[in-house]
GROMACS .gro file of C-alpha atoms in nm:
model
  389
    1MET     CA    1  13.548   8.166   2.860
    2SER     CA    2  13.289   7.964   2.981
    3LEU     CA    3  12.885   8.176   2.923
    4PRO     CA    4  12.711   8.184   3.189
    5PRO     CA    5  12.378   7.967   3.262
    6PRO     CA    6  12.085   8.051   3.059
    7SER     CA    7  11.903   8.126   3.400
    8PHE     CA    8  12.194   8.366   3.481
    9VAL     CA    9  12.035   8.717   3.533
   10PRO     CA   10  12.281   9.015   3.637
   11PRO     CA   11  12.170   9.192   3.924
   12ALA     CA   12  11.966   9.538   3.856
   13THR     CA   13  12.120   9.866   3.990
   14PRO     CA   14  11.987   9.871   4.358
   15LEU     CA   15  11.723  10.197   4.342
   16PRO     CA   16  11.828  10.405   4.581
   17ALA     CA   17  11.537  10.406   4.865
   18PRO     CA   18  11.298  10.689   4.862
   19THR     CA   19  11.329  10.964   5.037
   20LEU     CA   20  11.014  11.134   5.276
   21PRO     CA   21  11.044  11.523   5.315
   22THR     CA   22  11.199  11.587   5.642
   23GLN     CA   23  10.991  11.839   5.823
   24PRO     CA   24  11.005  11.963   6.184
   25ARG     CA   25  10.750  11.759   6.400
   26THR     CA   26  10.456  11.982   6.563
   27ARG     CA   27  10.360  12.017   6.901
   28LEU     CA   28  10.043  11.857   6.811
   29GLN     CA   29  10.208  11.525   6.635
   30SER     CA   30  10.494  11.509   6.907
   31LEU     CA   31  10.184  11.461   7.169
   32ALA     CA   32   9.995  11.242   6.975
   33GLN     CA   33  10.271  11.020   6.897
   34GLY     CA   34  10.396  11.021   7.303
   35VAL     CA   35   9.991  10.908   7.365
   36LEU     CA   36  10.037  10.639   7.123
   37ALA     CA   37  10.334  10.538   7.247
   38LEU     CA   38  10.181  10.524   7.591
   39VAL     CA   39   9.878  10.325   7.459
   40ILE     CA   40  10.107  10.085   7.301
   41VAL     CA   41  10.287   9.995   7.620
   42ALA     CA   42   9.992   9.991   7.858
   43SER     CA   43   9.818   9.786   7.580
   44ALA     CA   44  10.127   9.505   7.592
   45LEU     CA   45  10.121   9.512   7.946
   46PHE     CA   46   9.767   9.425   7.951
   47VAL     CA   47   9.792   9.159   7.694
   48LEU     CA   48  10.069   8.991   7.890
   49GLY     CA   49   9.857   8.898   8.195
   50ARG     CA   50   9.990   8.711   8.462
   51PHE     CA   51  10.351   8.678   8.296
   52ARG     CA   52  10.380   9.048   8.390
   53SER     CA   53  10.540   8.896   8.706
   54ALA     CA   54  10.779   8.633   8.480
   55LEU     CA   55  10.865   8.975   8.269
   56PHE     CA   56  10.950   9.123   8.601
   57TRP     CA   57  11.124   8.874   8.752
   58GLY     CA   58  11.354   8.836   8.466
   59GLY     CA   59  11.431   9.209   8.425
   60VAL     CA   60  11.527   9.169   8.816
   61LEU     CA   61  11.752   8.891   8.771
   62ALA     CA   62  11.898   9.029   8.457
   63ILE     CA   63  12.003   9.298   8.639
   64VAL     CA   64  12.186   9.182   8.942
   65CYS     CA   65  12.337   8.901   8.729
   66TRP     CA   66  12.447   9.102   8.470
   67PRO     CA   67  12.807   9.198   8.659
   68LEU     CA   68  12.866   8.804   8.655
   69LEU     CA   69  12.778   8.773   8.241
   70THR     CA   70  13.015   9.086   8.189
   71GLY     CA   71  13.294   8.853   8.383
   72LEU     CA   72  13.223   8.531   8.219
   73ARG     CA   73  13.244   8.689   7.873
   74ARG     CA   74  13.592   8.840   7.987
   75LYS     CA   75  13.721   8.499   8.115
   76TRP     CA   76  13.543   8.263   7.849
   77SER     CA   77  13.703   8.230   7.527
   78SER     CA   78  13.494   8.061   7.279
   79PRO     CA   79  13.318   8.183   7.015
   80HIS     CA   80  12.990   8.034   7.166
   81ALA     CA   81  13.024   8.272   7.462
   82ALA     CA   82  12.762   8.473   7.416
   83THR     CA   83  12.498   8.164   7.462
   84LEU     CA   84  12.692   7.928   7.679
   85ALA     CA   85  12.772   8.227   7.954
   86PRO     CA   86  12.368   8.320   7.973
   87ALA     CA   87  12.279   7.955   7.963
   88ALA     CA   88  12.503   7.864   8.267
   89ILE     CA   89  12.414   8.159   8.454
   90VAL     CA   90  12.015   8.050   8.397
   91LEU     CA   91  12.148   7.678   8.508
   92GLY     CA   92  12.343   7.796   8.806
   93ILE     CA   93  12.028   7.941   8.905
   94ALA     CA   94  11.821   7.698   8.889
   95LEU     CA   95  12.009   7.423   9.007
   96VAL     CA   96  12.132   7.643   9.373
   97PHE     CA   97  11.786   7.808   9.378
   98ILE     CA   98  11.465   7.602   9.241
   99ILE     CA   99  11.636   7.219   9.319
  100PRO     CA  100  11.662   7.280   9.665
  101THR     CA  101  11.316   7.484   9.731
  102ALA     CA  102  11.164   7.176   9.528
  103VAL     CA  103  11.328   6.904   9.806
  104LEU     CA  104  11.279   7.141  10.122
  105ILE     CA  105  10.931   7.173  10.030
  106SER     CA  106  10.916   6.797  10.019
  107ALA     CA  107  11.079   6.773  10.336
  108ALA     CA  108  10.837   7.037  10.490
  109ALA     CA  109  10.535   6.887  10.396
  110GLY     CA  110  10.675   6.524  10.555
  111GLU     CA  111  10.742   6.764  10.866
  112ALA     CA  112  10.369   6.930  10.828
  113ARG     CA  113  10.202   6.611  10.829
  114GLU     CA  114  10.391   6.489  11.177
  115GLY     CA  115  10.285   6.899  11.277
  116ALA     CA  116   9.908   6.754  11.159
  117GLN     CA  117   9.915   6.422  11.362
  118TRP     CA  118  10.051   6.564  11.632
  119VAL     CA  119   9.747   6.847  11.671
  120LYS     CA  120   9.488   6.543  11.590
  121GLN     CA  121   9.612   6.386  11.881
  122ALA     CA  122   9.689   6.730  12.100
  123THR     CA  123   9.276   6.716  12.043
  124GLU     CA  124   9.209   6.362  12.150
  125GLN     CA  125   9.440   6.358  12.431
  126GLY     CA  126   9.502   6.683  12.548
  127ILE     CA  127   9.863   6.835  12.583
  128PRO     CA  128  10.021   6.748  12.870
  129ALA     CA  129  10.265   7.006  13.087
  130PRO     CA  130  10.605   7.012  13.011
  131ALA     CA  131  10.902   6.926  13.222
  132TRP     CA  132  10.993   7.284  13.253
  133LEU     CA  133  10.683   7.407  13.420
  134ASP     CA  134  10.782   7.273  13.762
  135ARG     CA  135  11.154   7.438  13.690
  136LEU     CA  136  11.038   7.785  13.666
  137PRO     CA  137  11.165   8.018  13.991
  138TRP     CA  138  10.836   8.203  14.008
  139GLY     CA  139  10.480   8.191  13.887
  140ARG     CA  140  10.500   7.821  13.892
  141ALA     CA  141  10.162   7.759  14.025
  142GLN     CA  142  10.009   8.029  13.798
  143ALA     CA  143  10.085   7.870  13.518
  144GLN     CA  144  10.042   7.536  13.559
  145HIS     CA  145   9.717   7.621  13.639
  146TRP     CA  146   9.662   7.790  13.347
  147TRP     CA  147   9.797   7.478  13.134
  148GLN     CA  148   9.547   7.289  13.308
  149ALA     CA  149   9.254   7.466  13.238
  150ASN     CA  150   9.385   7.569  12.883
  151LEU     CA  151   9.563   7.287  12.723
  152ALA     CA  152   9.567   6.964  12.906
  153THR     CA  153   9.217   6.816  12.837
  154PRO     CA  154   9.062   6.761  12.497
  155ASP     CA  155   8.766   6.986  12.599
  156SER     CA  156   9.009   7.313  12.663
  157VAL     CA  157   9.210   7.230  12.302
  158HIS     CA  158   8.902   7.195  12.142
  159ASP     CA  159   8.808   7.525  12.275
  160LEU     CA  160   9.161   7.687  12.157
  161MET     CA  161   9.102   7.542  11.826
  162ASP     CA  162   8.746   7.684  11.820
  163ARG     CA  163   8.900   8.034  11.862
  164LEU     CA  164   9.158   8.000  11.676
  165ARG     CA  165   8.981   7.876  11.408
  166PRO     CA  166   9.189   7.631  11.212
  167GLU     CA  167   8.971   7.650  10.868
  168HIS     CA  168   9.089   7.951  10.798
  169ALA     CA  169   9.452   7.835  10.836
  170LEU     CA  170   9.396   7.513  10.610
  171GLY     CA  171   9.249   7.751  10.328
  172THR     CA  172   9.570   7.990  10.384
  173VAL     CA  173   9.764   7.643  10.364
  174GLU     CA  174   9.601   7.539  10.018
  175HIS     CA  175   9.602   7.887   9.879
  176LEU     CA  176   9.985   7.921   9.953
  177GLY     CA  177   9.972   7.586   9.810
  178HIS     CA  178   9.850   7.722   9.462
  179GLY     CA  179  10.064   8.008   9.515
  180VAL     CA  180  10.360   7.821   9.496
  181ALA     CA  181  10.279   7.606   9.239
  182ASN     CA  182  10.180   7.918   9.023
  183GLY     CA  183  10.478   8.080   9.135
  184LEU     CA  184  10.755   7.815   9.004
  185VAL     CA  185  10.542   7.826   8.689
  186ILE     CA  186  10.602   8.196   8.668
  187MET     CA  187  10.993   8.159   8.773
  188GLY     CA  188  11.039   7.879   8.509
  189PHE     CA  189  10.923   8.181   8.219
  190ALA     CA  190  11.138   8.403   8.439
  191LEU     CA  191  11.407   8.223   8.385
  192LEU     CA  192  11.337   8.148   8.024
  193ILE     CA  193  11.334   8.555   8.009
  194LEU     CA  194  11.654   8.556   8.183
  195PHE     CA  195  11.803   8.372   7.935
  196PHE     CA  196  11.727   8.597   7.620
  197PHE     CA  197  11.789   8.906   7.833
  198LEU     CA  198  12.144   8.810   7.890
  199ARG     CA  199  12.189   8.655   7.527
  200THR     CA  200  12.095   8.977   7.411
  201GLY     CA  201  12.248   9.185   7.661
  202THR     CA  202  12.480   9.438   7.555
  203PRO     CA  203  12.279   9.554   7.245
  204LEU     CA  204  11.913   9.574   7.504
  205VAL     CA  205  12.165   9.820   7.735
  206ALA     CA  206  12.211  10.014   7.417
  207ARG     CA  207  11.924  10.052   7.313
  208ILE     CA  208  11.790  10.141   7.673
  209ASP     CA  209  12.092  10.391   7.703
  210LEU     CA  210  12.027  10.582   7.422
  211LEU     CA  211  11.598  10.535   7.496
  212ILE     CA  212  11.623  10.681   7.869
  213TRP     CA  213  11.848  10.948   7.693
  214ARG     CA  214  11.639  11.076   7.446
  215LEU     CA  215  11.366  11.117   7.652
  216LEU     CA  216  11.527  11.233   8.032
  217GLY     CA  217  11.854  11.346   7.884
  218ALA     CA  218  12.156  11.381   8.139
  219ARG     CA  219  11.918  11.320   8.450
  220GLY     CA  220  11.805  10.978   8.288
  221GLY     CA  221  12.140  10.803   8.319
  222MET     CA  222  12.148  10.874   8.692
  223ALA     CA  223  11.797  10.785   8.776
  224GLN     CA  224  11.895  10.460   8.596
  225ARG     CA  225  12.217  10.443   8.807
  226GLN     CA  226  12.011  10.431   9.153
  227ILE     CA  227  11.760  10.255   8.992
  228VAL     CA  228  12.033   9.979   8.952
  229GLY     CA  229  12.191   9.982   9.259
  230ALA     CA  230  11.881   9.966   9.439
  231VAL     CA  231  11.753   9.632   9.273
  232ARG     CA  232  12.081   9.470   9.345
  233GLY     CA  233  12.074   9.627   9.679
  234ALA     CA  234  11.751   9.465   9.732
  235LEU     CA  235  11.811   9.138   9.670
  236ALA     CA  236  12.137   9.103   9.875
  237GLY     CA  237  12.021   9.300  10.160
  238LEU     CA  238  11.697   9.180  10.196
  239VAL     CA  239  11.673   8.781   9.987
  240LEU     CA  240  12.022   8.665  10.068
  241VAL     CA  241  12.034   8.824  10.398
  242GLY     CA  242  11.722   8.706  10.479
  243LEU     CA  243  11.809   8.327  10.401
  244GLY     CA  244  12.162   8.356  10.582
  245GLU     CA  245  11.950   8.472  10.882
  246GLY     CA  246  11.686   8.218  10.823
  247LEU     CA  247  11.978   7.946  10.813
  248LEU     CA  248  12.170   8.027  11.123
  249ILE     CA  249  11.844   8.060  11.297
  250GLY     CA  250  11.734   7.747  11.152
  251LEU     CA  251  12.072   7.579  11.339
  252SER     CA  252  11.981   7.644  11.653
  253TYR     CA  253  11.676   7.516  11.601
  254VAL     CA  254  11.852   7.170  11.474
  255LEU     CA  255  12.010   7.189  11.790
  256VAL     CA  256  11.793   7.226  12.077
  257GLY     CA  257  11.566   6.985  11.929
  258ALA     CA  258  11.307   7.201  11.833
  259PRO     CA  259  10.963   6.997  11.634
  260GLN     CA  260  10.998   7.019  11.262
  261PRO     CA  261  11.305   7.274  11.273
  262LEU     CA  262  11.315   7.216  10.868
  263LEU     CA  263  10.942   7.363  10.849
  264LEU     CA  264  11.018   7.638  11.149
  265GLY     CA  265  11.360   7.757  10.941
  266ILE     CA  266  11.165   7.843  10.627
  267PHE     CA  267  10.891   8.027  10.807
  268THR     CA  268  11.160   8.205  10.972
  269ALA     CA  269  11.404   8.260  10.693
  270LEU     CA  270  11.086   8.396  10.468
  271ALA     CA  271  10.974   8.576  10.736
  272CYS     CA  272  11.364   8.722  10.774
  273MET     CA  273  11.384   8.854  10.456
  274ILE     CA  274  11.078   9.146  10.557
  275PRO     CA  275  11.264   9.419  10.826
  276MET     CA  276  11.101   9.363  11.149
  277VAL     CA  277  10.907   9.084  11.062
  278GLY     CA  278  11.149   8.799  11.147
  279GLY     CA  279  11.141   8.885  11.519
  280PHE     CA  280  10.731   8.796  11.541
  281ALA     CA  281  10.867   8.476  11.346
  282LEU     CA  282  11.147   8.447  11.563
  283ALA     CA  283  10.869   8.446  11.898
  284LEU     CA  284  10.636   8.227  11.754
  285CYS     CA  285  10.910   7.953  11.700
  286VAL     CA  286  11.039   8.016  12.025
  287LEU     CA  287  10.645   7.958  12.194
  288ALA     CA  288  10.637   7.651  11.948
  289ILE     CA  289  10.985   7.525  12.095
  290LEU     CA  290  10.803   7.534  12.464
  291ILE     CA  291  10.463   7.402  12.382
  292LYS     CA  292  10.604   7.075  12.210
  293GLY     CA  293  10.796   7.030  12.578
  294SER     CA  294  11.150   7.150  12.527
  295SER     CA  295  11.358   7.262  12.791
  296LEU     CA  296  11.321   7.618  12.910
  297ALA     CA  297  11.705   7.713  12.885
  298ALA     CA  298  11.701   7.560  12.502
  299ALA     CA  299  11.385   7.815  12.410
  300ILE     CA  300  11.579   8.124  12.604
  301GLY     CA  301  11.898   8.028  12.397
  302VAL     CA  302  11.740   8.020  12.076
  303GLY     CA  303  11.541   8.364  12.175
  304VAL     CA  304  11.841   8.518  12.244
  305PHE     CA  305  12.080   8.352  11.979
  306GLY     CA  306  11.822   8.471  11.706
  307ALA     CA  307  11.740   8.816  11.844
  308VAL     CA  308  12.141   8.901  11.831
  309VAL     CA  309  12.159   8.751  11.494
  310LEU     CA  310  11.812   8.953  11.383
  311PHE     CA  311  11.957   9.296  11.504
  312LEU     CA  312  12.307   9.259  11.370
  313ALA     CA  313  12.162   9.187  11.043
  314ASP     CA  314  11.899   9.451  11.029
  315HIS     CA  315  12.102   9.731  11.172
  316PHE     CA  316  12.454   9.681  11.010
  317ILE     CA  317  12.407   9.480  10.750
  318ARG     CA  318  12.104   9.556  10.570
  319PRO     CA  319  12.166   9.932  10.576
  320VAL     CA  320  12.533   9.871  10.351
  321LEU     CA  321  12.426   9.663  10.145
  322ILE     CA  322  12.089   9.826  10.045
  323GLY     CA  323  12.142  10.176  10.086
  324GLY     CA  324  12.523  10.245  10.064
  325SER     CA  325  12.602  10.171   9.699
  326ILE     CA  326  12.329  10.404   9.632
  327ARG     CA  327  12.351  10.632   9.955
  328LEU     CA  328  12.055  10.590  10.063
  329PRO     CA  329  11.948  10.625  10.446
  330PHE     CA  330  11.795  10.305  10.602
  331MET     CA  331  11.494  10.470  10.688
  332TRP     CA  332  11.358  10.564  10.363
  333VAL     CA  333  11.499  10.172  10.261
  334LEU     CA  334  11.260  10.055  10.544
  335LEU     CA  335  10.957  10.242  10.372
  336GLY     CA  336  11.048  10.179  10.057
  337ILE     CA  337  11.045   9.803  10.155
  338LEU     CA  338  10.739   9.803  10.411
  339GLY     CA  339  10.539  10.022  10.120
  340GLY     CA  340  10.616   9.879   9.856
  341LEU     CA  341  10.535   9.514   9.966
  342GLU     CA  342  10.221   9.636  10.095
  343SER     CA  343  10.153   9.798   9.748
  344CYS     CA  344  10.298   9.556   9.477
  345GLY     CA  345  10.345   9.259   9.718
  346LEU     CA  346  10.633   9.021   9.654
  347SER     CA  347  10.782   9.215   9.370
  348GLY     CA  348  10.736   9.538   9.588
  349LEU     CA  349  11.079   9.443   9.712
  350PHE     CA  350  11.230   9.537   9.462
  351ILE     CA  351  10.964   9.821   9.346
  352GLY     CA  352  11.014  10.026   9.730
  353PRO     CA  353  11.342  10.067   9.767
  354ALA     CA  354  11.405  10.153   9.348
  355VAL     CA  355  11.104  10.420   9.354
  356MET     CA  356  11.252  10.512   9.716
  357ALA     CA  357  11.617  10.568   9.529
  358LEU     CA  358  11.468  10.800   9.279
  359ALA     CA  359  11.242  11.042   9.499
  360HIS     CA  360  11.579  11.051   9.724
  361GLN     CA  361  11.792  11.150   9.445
  362LEU     CA  362  11.531  11.443   9.359
  363TRP     CA  363  11.557  11.541   9.703
  364ARG     CA  364  11.883  11.569   9.716
  365LEU     CA  365  11.911  11.730   9.334
  366GLY     CA  366  11.605  11.995   9.445
  367SER     CA  367  11.739  12.059   9.753
  368SER     CA  368  12.125  12.124   9.706
  369ARG     CA  369  12.241  12.463   9.753
  370GLY     CA  370  12.540  12.363   9.491
  371PRO     CA  371  12.593  12.419   9.126
  372HIS     CA  372  12.380  12.147   8.910
  373PRO     CA  373  12.651  11.887   8.760
  374ALA     CA  374  12.682  11.962   8.412
  375PRO     CA  375  12.546  11.738   8.128
  376HIS     CA  376  12.853  11.685   7.958
  377ALA     CA  377  12.999  11.556   8.292
  378VAL     CA  378  12.697  11.321   8.400
  379VAL     CA  379  12.770  11.167   8.055
  380ALA     CA  380  13.116  11.093   8.141
  381ILE     CA  381  13.047  10.975   8.448
  382ARG     CA  382  12.766  10.680   8.288
  383MET     CA  383  12.997  10.610   8.039
  384GLU     CA  384  13.308  10.565   8.284
  385ASN     CA  385  13.069  10.323   8.459
  386ILE     CA  386  12.912  10.143   8.191
  387ARG     CA  387  13.320  10.102   8.083
  388GLU     CA  388  13.372   9.932   8.467
  389GLU     CA  389  13.059   9.703   8.477
   0.00000   0.00000   0.00000
């Protein structure tokens, strides 16, 4: 029998962990702990600074991408699927959105330079009257006279530019450029946060469920489900539908030979993400087509086609995608979107519908005449939803 080396020290018997006397918390202690928790959370959010936006967007993307992650993990038998699946989702988002966005921004910058040259030429030579003015069935003389008085000569164009104050527009463009650069940085950090959220998704969701149960009970699970449905519905009903509207209407710009069709298409798509704003963007683009000299029939065709697309999307597709899954009336959705956008900026597109979904749920529960659901039934429904996801 070989002896152990001289440095060998047999393991000592572990000592039992010290136990503190368990006493029920007093009301003052519970209140102090709650206040301390709020102070810690507020301090953490304050320290994050502008990266609060990255944390917010990372959380929104994690909520939206969670069903995709669960599907990939079921089909992916690799032992490294817990890391590879989140990495694949993040890479796919980068390839689908960030790279095409960079290409579109570069192309739009080229069209913006062409537009600036056109504006410079207009201020030097005036804007010649388009051919469609001579083919107007009525009001031809009045329209020609207005054009000659307001746009045909360099002096009239200078007067128009003075009234429009283009220096404000240039300042807005510069501010927009800084905003795009800052947004790309925030989006990069948001994708990094998204990876870690998805990487630790299962234990993180379990901890969130436990925390909500401890703080709010069974009704907290119902509120959590409303928030998740509102966020996913807002992304599908606002962002994806807006991009689809911009794509269809942008194709009509290309077909009729509109000036700077890519730039007008991007402008229309961004405006279409907000209900009722896409119509104003479409009207401005039709006006630009008319001023640049395209045919009157082409401008009318673009306007009618765009109006039909906006009507179908805003009245049939958006209400189903945003409010259908959480049974939220479209008026509540619309007020949440517009109010959230005004109060919280771009993030309000998701915060507004989520808050209105909670308010509508509170309204339904408080004004219902039937019996309230039993807590064990709510928990059973929540666990069934988790298993389905």
